[in-house]
Short mmCIF file of C-alpha atoms in Angstrom, two decimals:
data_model
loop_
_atom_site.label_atom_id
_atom_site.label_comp_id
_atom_site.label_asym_id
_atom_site.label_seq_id
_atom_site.Cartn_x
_atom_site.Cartn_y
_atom_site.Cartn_z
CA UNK H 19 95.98 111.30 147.61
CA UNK H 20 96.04 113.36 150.93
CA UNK H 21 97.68 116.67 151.28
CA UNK H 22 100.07 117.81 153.56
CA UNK H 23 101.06 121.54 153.27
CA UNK H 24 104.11 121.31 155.32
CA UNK H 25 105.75 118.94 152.57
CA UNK H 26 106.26 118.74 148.70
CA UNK H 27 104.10 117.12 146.48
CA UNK H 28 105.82 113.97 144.50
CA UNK H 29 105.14 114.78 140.06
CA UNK H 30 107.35 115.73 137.34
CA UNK H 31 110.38 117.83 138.08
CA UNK H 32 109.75 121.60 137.69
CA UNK H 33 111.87 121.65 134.48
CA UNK H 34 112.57 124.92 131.85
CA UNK H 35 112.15 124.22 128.31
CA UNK H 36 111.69 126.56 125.07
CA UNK H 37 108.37 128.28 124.93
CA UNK H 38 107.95 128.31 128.57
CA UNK H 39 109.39 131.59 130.37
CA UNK H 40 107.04 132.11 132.74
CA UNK H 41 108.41 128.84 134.43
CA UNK H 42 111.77 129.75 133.96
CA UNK H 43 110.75 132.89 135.94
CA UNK H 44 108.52 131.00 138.55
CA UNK H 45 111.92 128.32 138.97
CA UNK H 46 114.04 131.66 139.52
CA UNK H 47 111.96 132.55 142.48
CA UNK H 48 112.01 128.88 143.96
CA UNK H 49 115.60 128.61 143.62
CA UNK H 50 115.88 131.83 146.39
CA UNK H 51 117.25 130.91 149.67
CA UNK H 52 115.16 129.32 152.05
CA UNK H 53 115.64 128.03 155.54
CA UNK H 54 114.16 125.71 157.46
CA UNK H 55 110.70 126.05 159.83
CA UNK H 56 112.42 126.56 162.67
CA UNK H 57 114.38 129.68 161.75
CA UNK H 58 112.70 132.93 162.82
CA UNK H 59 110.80 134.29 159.39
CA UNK H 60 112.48 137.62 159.49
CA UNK H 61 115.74 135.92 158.40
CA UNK H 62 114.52 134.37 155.42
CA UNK H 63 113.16 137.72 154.49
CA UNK H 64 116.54 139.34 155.06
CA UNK H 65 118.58 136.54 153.01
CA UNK H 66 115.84 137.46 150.15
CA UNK H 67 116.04 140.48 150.09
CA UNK H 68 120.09 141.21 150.12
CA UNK H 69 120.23 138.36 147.62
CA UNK H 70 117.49 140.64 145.27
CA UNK H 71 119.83 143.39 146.42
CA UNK H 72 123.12 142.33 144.85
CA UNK H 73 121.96 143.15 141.31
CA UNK H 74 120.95 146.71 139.96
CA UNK H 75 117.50 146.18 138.76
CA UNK H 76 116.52 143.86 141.51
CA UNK H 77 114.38 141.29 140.31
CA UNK H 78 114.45 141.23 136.85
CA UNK H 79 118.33 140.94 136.60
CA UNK H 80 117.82 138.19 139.51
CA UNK H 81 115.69 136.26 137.48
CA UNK H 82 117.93 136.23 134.61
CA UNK H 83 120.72 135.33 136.43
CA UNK H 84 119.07 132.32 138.16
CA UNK H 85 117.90 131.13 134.50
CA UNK H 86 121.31 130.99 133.17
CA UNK H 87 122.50 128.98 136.17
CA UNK H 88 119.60 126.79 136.51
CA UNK H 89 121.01 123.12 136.38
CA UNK H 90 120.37 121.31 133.10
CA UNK H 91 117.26 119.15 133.31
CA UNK H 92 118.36 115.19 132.60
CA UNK H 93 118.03 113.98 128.49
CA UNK H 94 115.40 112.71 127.77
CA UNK H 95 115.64 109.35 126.28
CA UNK H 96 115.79 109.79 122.24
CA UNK H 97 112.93 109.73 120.14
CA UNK H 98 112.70 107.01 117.20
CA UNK H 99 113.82 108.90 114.21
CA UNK H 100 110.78 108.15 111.89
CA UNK H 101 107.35 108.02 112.97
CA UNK H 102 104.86 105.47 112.41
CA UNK H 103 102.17 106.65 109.67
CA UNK H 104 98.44 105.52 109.17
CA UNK H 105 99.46 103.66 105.94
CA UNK H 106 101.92 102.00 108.50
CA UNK H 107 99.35 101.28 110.77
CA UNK H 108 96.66 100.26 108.23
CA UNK H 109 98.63 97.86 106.83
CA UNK H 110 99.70 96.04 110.10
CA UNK H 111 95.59 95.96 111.02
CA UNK H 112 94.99 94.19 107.55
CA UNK H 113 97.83 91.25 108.43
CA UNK H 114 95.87 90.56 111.53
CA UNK H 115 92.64 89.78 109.58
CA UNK H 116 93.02 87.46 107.18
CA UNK H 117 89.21 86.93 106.98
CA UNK H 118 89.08 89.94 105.12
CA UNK H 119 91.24 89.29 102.38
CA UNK H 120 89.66 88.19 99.04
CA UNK H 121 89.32 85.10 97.57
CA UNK H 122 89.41 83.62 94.15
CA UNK H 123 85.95 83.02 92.70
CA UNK H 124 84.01 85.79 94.91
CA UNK H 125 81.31 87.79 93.02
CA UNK H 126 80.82 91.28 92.61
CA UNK H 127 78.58 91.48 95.32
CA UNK H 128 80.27 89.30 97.87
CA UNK H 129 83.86 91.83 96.76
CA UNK H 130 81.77 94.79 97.49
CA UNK H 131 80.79 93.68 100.88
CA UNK H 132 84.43 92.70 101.34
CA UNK H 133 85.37 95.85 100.36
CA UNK H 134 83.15 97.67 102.46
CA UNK H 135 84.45 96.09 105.77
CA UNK H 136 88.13 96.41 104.74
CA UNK H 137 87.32 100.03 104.65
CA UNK H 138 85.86 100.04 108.16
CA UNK H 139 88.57 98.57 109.20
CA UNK H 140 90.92 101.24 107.76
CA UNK H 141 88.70 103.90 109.30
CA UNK H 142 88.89 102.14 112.70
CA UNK H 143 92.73 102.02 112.83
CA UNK H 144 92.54 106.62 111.60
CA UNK H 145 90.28 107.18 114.55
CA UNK H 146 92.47 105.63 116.92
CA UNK H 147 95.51 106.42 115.41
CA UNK H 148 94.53 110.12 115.47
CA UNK H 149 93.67 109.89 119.04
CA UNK H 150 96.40 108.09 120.71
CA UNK H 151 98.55 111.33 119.15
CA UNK H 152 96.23 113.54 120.50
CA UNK H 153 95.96 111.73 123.78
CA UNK H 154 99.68 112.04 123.71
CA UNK H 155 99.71 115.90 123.19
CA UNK H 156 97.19 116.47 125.98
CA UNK H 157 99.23 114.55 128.53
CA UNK H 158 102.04 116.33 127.57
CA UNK H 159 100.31 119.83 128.09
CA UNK H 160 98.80 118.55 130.74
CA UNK H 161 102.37 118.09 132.62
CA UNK H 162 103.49 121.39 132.06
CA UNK H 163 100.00 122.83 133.81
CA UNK H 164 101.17 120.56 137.02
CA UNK H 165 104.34 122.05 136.90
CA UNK H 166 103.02 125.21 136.86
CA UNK H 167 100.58 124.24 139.63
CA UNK H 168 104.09 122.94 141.64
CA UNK H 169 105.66 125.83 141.39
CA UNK H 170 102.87 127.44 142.81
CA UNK H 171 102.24 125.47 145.65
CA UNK H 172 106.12 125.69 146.21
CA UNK H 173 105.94 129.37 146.14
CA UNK H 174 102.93 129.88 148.27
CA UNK H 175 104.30 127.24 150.75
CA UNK H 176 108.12 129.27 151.10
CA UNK H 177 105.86 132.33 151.19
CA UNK H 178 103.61 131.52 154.38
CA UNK H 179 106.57 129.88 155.99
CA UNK H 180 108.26 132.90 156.21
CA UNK H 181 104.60 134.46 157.83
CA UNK H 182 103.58 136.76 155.24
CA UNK H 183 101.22 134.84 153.37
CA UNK H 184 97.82 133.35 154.78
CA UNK H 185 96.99 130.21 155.18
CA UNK H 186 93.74 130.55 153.19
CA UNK H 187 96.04 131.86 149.82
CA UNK H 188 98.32 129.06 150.41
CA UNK H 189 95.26 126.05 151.06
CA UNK H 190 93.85 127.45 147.32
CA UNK H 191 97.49 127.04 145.92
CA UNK H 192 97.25 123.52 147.43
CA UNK H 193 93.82 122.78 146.10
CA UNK H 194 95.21 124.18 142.26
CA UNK H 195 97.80 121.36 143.03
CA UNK H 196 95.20 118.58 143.20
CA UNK H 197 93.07 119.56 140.81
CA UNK H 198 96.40 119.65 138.25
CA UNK H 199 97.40 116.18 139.72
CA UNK H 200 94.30 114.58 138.76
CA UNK H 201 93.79 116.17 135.68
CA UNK H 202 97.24 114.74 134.58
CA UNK H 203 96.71 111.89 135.81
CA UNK H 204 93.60 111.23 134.03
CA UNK H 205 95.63 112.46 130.86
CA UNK H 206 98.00 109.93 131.43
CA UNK H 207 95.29 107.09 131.64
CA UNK H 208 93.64 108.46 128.42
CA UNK H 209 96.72 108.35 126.91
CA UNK H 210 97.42 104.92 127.24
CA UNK H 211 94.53 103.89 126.50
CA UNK H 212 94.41 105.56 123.29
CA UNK H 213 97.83 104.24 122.48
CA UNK H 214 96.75 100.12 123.63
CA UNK H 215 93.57 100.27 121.84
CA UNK H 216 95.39 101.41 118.75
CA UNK H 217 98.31 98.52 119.66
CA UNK H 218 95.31 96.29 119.91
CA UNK H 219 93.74 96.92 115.93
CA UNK H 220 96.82 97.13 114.22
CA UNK H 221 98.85 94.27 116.41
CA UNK H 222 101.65 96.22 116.11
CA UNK H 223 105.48 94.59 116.68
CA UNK H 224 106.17 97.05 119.62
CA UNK H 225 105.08 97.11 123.36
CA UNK H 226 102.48 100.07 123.68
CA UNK H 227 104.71 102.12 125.32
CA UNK H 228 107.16 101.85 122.40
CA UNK H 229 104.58 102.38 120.21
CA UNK H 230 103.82 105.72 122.09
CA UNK H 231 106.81 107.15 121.14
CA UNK H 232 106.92 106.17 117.51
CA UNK H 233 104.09 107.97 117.07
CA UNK H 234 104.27 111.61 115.46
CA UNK H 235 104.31 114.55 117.75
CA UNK H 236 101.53 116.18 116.62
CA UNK H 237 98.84 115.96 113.98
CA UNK H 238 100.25 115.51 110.48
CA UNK H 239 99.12 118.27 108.36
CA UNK H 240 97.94 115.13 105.85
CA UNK H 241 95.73 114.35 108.72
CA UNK H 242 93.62 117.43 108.47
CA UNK H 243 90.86 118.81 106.03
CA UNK H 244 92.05 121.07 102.86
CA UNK H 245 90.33 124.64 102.84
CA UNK H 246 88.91 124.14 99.72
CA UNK H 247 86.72 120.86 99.53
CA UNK H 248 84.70 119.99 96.71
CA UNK H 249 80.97 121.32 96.53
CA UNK H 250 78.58 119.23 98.17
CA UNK H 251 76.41 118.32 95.55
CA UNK H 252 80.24 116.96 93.67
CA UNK H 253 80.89 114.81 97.33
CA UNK H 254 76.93 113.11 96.81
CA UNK H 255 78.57 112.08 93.13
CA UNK H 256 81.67 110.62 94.35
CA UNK H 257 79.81 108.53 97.29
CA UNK H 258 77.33 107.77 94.84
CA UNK H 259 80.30 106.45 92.33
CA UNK H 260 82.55 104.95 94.97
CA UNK H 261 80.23 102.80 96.75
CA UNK H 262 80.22 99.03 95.80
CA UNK H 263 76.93 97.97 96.52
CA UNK H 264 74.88 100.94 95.20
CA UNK H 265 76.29 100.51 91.69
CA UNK H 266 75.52 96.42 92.42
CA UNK H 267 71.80 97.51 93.59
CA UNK H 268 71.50 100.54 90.64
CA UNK H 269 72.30 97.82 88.27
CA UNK H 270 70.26 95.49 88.82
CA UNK H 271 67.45 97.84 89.37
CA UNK H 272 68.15 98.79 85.70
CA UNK H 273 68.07 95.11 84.78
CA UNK H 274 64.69 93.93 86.24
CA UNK H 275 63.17 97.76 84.81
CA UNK H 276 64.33 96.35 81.62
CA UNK H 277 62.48 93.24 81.68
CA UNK H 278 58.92 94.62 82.95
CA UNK H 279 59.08 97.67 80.82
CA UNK H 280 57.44 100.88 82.39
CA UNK H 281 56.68 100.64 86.42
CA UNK H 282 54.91 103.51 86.52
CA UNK H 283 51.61 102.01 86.99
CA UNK H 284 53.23 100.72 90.31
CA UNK H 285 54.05 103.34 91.65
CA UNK H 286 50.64 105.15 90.80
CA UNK H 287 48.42 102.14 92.57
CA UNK H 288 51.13 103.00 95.58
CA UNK H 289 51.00 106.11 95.83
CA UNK H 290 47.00 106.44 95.66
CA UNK H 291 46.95 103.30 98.40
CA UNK H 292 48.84 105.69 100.61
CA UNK H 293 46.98 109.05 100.48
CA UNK H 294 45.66 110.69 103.26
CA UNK H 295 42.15 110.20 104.33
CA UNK H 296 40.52 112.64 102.12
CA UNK H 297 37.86 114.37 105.18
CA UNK H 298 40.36 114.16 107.59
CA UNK H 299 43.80 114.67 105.96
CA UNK H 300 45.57 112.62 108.43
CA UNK H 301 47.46 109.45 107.44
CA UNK H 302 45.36 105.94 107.39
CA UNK H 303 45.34 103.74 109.63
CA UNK H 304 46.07 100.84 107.33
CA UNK H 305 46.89 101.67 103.59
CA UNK H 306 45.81 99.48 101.38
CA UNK H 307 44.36 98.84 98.18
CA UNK H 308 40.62 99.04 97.25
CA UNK H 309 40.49 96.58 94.77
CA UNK H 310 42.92 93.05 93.79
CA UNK H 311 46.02 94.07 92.28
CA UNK H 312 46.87 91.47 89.33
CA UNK H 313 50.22 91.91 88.26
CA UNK H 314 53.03 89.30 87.49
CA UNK H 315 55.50 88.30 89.92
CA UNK H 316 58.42 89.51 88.29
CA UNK H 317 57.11 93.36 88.46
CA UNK H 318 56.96 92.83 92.54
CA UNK H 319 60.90 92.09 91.98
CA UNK H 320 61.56 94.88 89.85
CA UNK H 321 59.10 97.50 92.00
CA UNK H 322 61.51 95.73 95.22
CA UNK H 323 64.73 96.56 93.99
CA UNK H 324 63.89 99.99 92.24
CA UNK H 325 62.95 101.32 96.07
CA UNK H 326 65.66 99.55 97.39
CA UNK H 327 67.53 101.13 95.56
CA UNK H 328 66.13 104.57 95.94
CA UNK H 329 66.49 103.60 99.66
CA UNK H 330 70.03 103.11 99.38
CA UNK H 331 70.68 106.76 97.75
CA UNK H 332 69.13 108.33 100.23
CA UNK H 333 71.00 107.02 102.77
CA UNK H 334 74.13 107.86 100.82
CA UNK H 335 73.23 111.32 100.38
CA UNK H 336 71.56 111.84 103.66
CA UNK H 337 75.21 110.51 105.33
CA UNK H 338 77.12 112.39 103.05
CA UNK H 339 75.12 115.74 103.95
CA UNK H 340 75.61 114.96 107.14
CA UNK H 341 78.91 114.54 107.82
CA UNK H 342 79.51 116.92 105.83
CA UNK H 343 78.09 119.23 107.87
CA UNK H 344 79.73 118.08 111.00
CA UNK H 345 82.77 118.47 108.96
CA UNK H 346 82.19 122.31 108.30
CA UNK H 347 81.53 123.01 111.92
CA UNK H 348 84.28 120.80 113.15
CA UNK H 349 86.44 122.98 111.01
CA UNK H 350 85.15 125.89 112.12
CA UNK H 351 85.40 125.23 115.70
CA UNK H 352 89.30 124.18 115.22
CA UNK H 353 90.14 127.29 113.06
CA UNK H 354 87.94 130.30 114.55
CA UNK H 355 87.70 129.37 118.22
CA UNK H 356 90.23 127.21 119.64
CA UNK H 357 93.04 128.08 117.41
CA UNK H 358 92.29 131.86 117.43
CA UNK H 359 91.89 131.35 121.59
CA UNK H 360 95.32 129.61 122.10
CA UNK H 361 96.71 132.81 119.86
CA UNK H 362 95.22 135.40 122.12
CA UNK H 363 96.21 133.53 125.73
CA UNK H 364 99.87 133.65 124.29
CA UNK H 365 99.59 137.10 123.63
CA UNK H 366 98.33 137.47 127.24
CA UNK H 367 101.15 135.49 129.01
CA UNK H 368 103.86 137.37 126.84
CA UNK H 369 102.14 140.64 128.04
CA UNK H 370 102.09 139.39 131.48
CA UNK H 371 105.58 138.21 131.33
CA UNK H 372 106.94 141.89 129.95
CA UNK H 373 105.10 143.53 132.91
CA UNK H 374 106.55 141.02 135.44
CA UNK H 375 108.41 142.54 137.72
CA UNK H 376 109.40 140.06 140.66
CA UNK H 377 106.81 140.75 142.87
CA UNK H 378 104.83 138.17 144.38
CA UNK H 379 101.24 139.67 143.09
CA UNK H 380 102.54 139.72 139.71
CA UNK H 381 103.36 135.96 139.73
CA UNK H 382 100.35 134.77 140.75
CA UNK H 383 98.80 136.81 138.09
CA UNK H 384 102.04 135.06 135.51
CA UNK H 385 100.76 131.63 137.04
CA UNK H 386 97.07 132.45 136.52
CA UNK H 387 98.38 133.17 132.57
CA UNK H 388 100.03 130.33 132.28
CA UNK H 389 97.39 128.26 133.35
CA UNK H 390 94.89 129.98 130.86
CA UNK H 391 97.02 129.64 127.88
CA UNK H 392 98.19 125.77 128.60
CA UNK H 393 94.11 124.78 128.81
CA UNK H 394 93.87 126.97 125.27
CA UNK H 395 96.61 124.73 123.56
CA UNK H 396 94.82 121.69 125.16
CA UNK H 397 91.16 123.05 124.10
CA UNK H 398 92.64 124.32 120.60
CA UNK H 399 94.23 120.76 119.95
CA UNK H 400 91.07 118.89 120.88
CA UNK H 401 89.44 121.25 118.18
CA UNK H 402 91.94 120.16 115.73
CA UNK H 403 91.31 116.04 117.05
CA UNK H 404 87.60 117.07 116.44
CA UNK H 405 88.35 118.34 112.75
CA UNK H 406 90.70 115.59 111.71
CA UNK H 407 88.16 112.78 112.61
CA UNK H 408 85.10 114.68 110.90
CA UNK H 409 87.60 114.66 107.87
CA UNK H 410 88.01 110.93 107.95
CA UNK H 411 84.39 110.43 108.97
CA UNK H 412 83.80 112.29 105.85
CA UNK H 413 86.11 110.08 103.64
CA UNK H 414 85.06 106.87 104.42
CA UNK H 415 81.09 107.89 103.81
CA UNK H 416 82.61 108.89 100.43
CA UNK H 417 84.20 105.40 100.14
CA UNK H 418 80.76 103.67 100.72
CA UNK H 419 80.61 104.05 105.02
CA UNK H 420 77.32 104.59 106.94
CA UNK H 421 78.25 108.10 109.35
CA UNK H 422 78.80 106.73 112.34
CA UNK H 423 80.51 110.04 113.61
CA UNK H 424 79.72 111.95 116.67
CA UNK H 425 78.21 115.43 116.75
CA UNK H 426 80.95 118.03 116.99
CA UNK H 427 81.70 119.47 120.74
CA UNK H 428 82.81 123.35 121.61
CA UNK H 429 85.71 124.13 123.75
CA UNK H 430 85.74 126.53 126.92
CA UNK H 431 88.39 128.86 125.67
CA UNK H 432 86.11 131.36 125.97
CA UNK H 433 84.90 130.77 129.58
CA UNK H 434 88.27 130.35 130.16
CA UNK H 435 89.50 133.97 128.46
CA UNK H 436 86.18 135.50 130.45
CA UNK H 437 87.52 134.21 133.62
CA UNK H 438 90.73 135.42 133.11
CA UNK H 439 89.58 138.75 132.53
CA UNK H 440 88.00 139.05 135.92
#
């Protein structure tokens, strides 16, 4: 998209809306007189100024009075009055795959399999269904940072019209613009992409963009980790207990143990065929035995399935340990960084806002707030995205899942606090 400074940007109407003064105050200053280009810039000054002069306190009571008069933005159309939940969505994914259903006559390790993928399937439908409402938050904050961007560009464009503003100011106002354009427009795309590719696993009975707004608002609190999770060593247990094909494997490990008696001597001749090479300590080249190993075929069975199964715990544990971990740090990245950043912008742009005082310096500085504490709530509720899907990353390796989860990312509130400060 090019840009011309002499005309308005097309986006969202600059709207007012609870929780966002400083655009009620930026609208109030927009909504002053202006005239056209070809009217000398000492008269638009004048018309300013008398207008700031009808009220005792200048500014501030202008301001006020502008916000009361402001027209009343268009209703928006009304949102579906009950949301659609996961156990909603889950249960519209598992009508679209009938493959996955059980069957008469299936054994116990054929149900456990079965059971295993209906499970992936259910954790397939949380992750998206947690990120098309995220998605949806972020393009929502992301429209109110290019309406703060508008008015901006509005502001700095009435201000170097009337030839008291340079062109330089007013170009980085403009650039602001397009960087806040693209960035919501790249919300926009992520958001419906989150929201088809959840329409697309759970073949839901809505359009996507009717299933966009039956989604909830914001992350349900059921959505997010407790504060008080069981001990790791009691989560090992439970994935241990809960998964179908380990208690399959650990039982018939115990069988075929049962039927050779001690395997012991097994795993002695193994472990001696596999020690380091005693003058050089380094691992041989080829392990092997030094002499024939006579045993009876049914002990290579049992000595298979007892690693195998050993193999298997491991990798239970080992994914439970680690998602754990990712877990914790997820957590603490939601609840000590983002969230506590996102508290302390808002405590800046209030500040800001008290000191404002209708001069143009200060609302560059309001805008500059603004802009800070709208990419905290967008950093803080990524955080919270990132803690949600650790949780049910978590879960499902504690209902039998391999981790599949990504490592947990940082946000840039604090770069973005740092630059604010200077």
């Amino acid at each position: 998209m090019s840009l011309n400074p002499a005309r308005r940007l097309p986006g969202p109407p600059i709207t007012t809306r609870p929780g966002l003064p400083w655009l009620v105050a930026i609208a109030c200053l927009l909504s002053l007189p202006v005239r056209a280009e070809t009217v000398a810039p000492i008269e638009d000054w004048r018309q300013a100024n008398e207008t700031v002069g009808r009220f005792e306190r200048g500014h501030i009571d202008l301001l006020r009075w502008e916000a009361e008069h402001l027209p009343t933005p268009s209703p928006e159309a009304p949102a579906p009055s009950a949301s659609w939940t996961l156990h909603e969505a889950i249960v519209a994914a598992q009508r679209t795959r009938p493959d996955l259903l059980a069957q008469p006559g299936l054994n116990a390790r054929e149900r456990a399999q079965l059971q295993l993928r209906q499970r992936e399937l259910a954790l397939q439908v949380e992750r998206a269904w947690l990120q098309a409402i995220a998605a949806r938050h972020a393009a929502a904050t992301h429209r109110q940072v290019l309406e703060a961007a508008l008015a901006g560009h509005e502001l700095a464009l009435r201000m170097a019209r009337v030839g008291n503003w340079p062109q330089a100011r007013q170009q980085r106002e403009s650039l602001l613009l397009l960087d806040a354009q693209a960035q919501w427009q790249l919300a926009e795309h992520a958001q419906r992409a989150a929201v088809i590719e959840l329409w697309r696993l759970t073949g839901a009975e809505w359009a996507p963009e009717v299933l966009a707004q039956r989604l909830p608002a914001d992350l349900p609190a059921e959505a997010l980790p407790p504060h008080d999770p069981p001990t790791l060593d009691a989560l090992e247990q439970t994935a241990l207990d809960n998964h179908p094909l380990w208690r399959w494997q650990a039982l018939e490990a115990h069988r075929a143990r049962q039927a050779v008696g001690d395997l012991q001597p097994l795993l002695t001749a193994i472990r001696q065929a596999t020690a380091a090479d005693p003058t050089s300590g380094r691992p041989q080249p080829l392990p092997g035995f030094d002499r024939p190993q006579r045993w009876p075929h049914a002990w290579d069975k049992a000595l298979q399935t007892h690693l195998e199964t050993e193999a298997l715990e491991r990798r239970i544990r080992a994914d439970v340990r680690i998602a754990h971990s990712a877990w914790q740090t997820a957590q603490r990245l939601a609840q000590d960084h983002a969230a506590e950043a996102a508290r302390l912008h808002t405590a800046l742009e209030e500040d800001m806002l008290q000191r404002y005082n209708g001069m143009f310096k200060s609302t560059w500085d309001l805008l500059a707030a603004a802009r800070a504490r709208l990419q905290a709530v967008n950093e803080a509720q990524q955080a919270r995205l990132g803690a949600a899907l650790a949780w049910a990353e978590l879960r499902a390796v504690l209902d039998g899942l391999p981790y599949t989860g990504a490592a947990p990312r940082s946000t840039s509130a604090a770069a973005a606090a740092a630059d604010q400060g200077h």
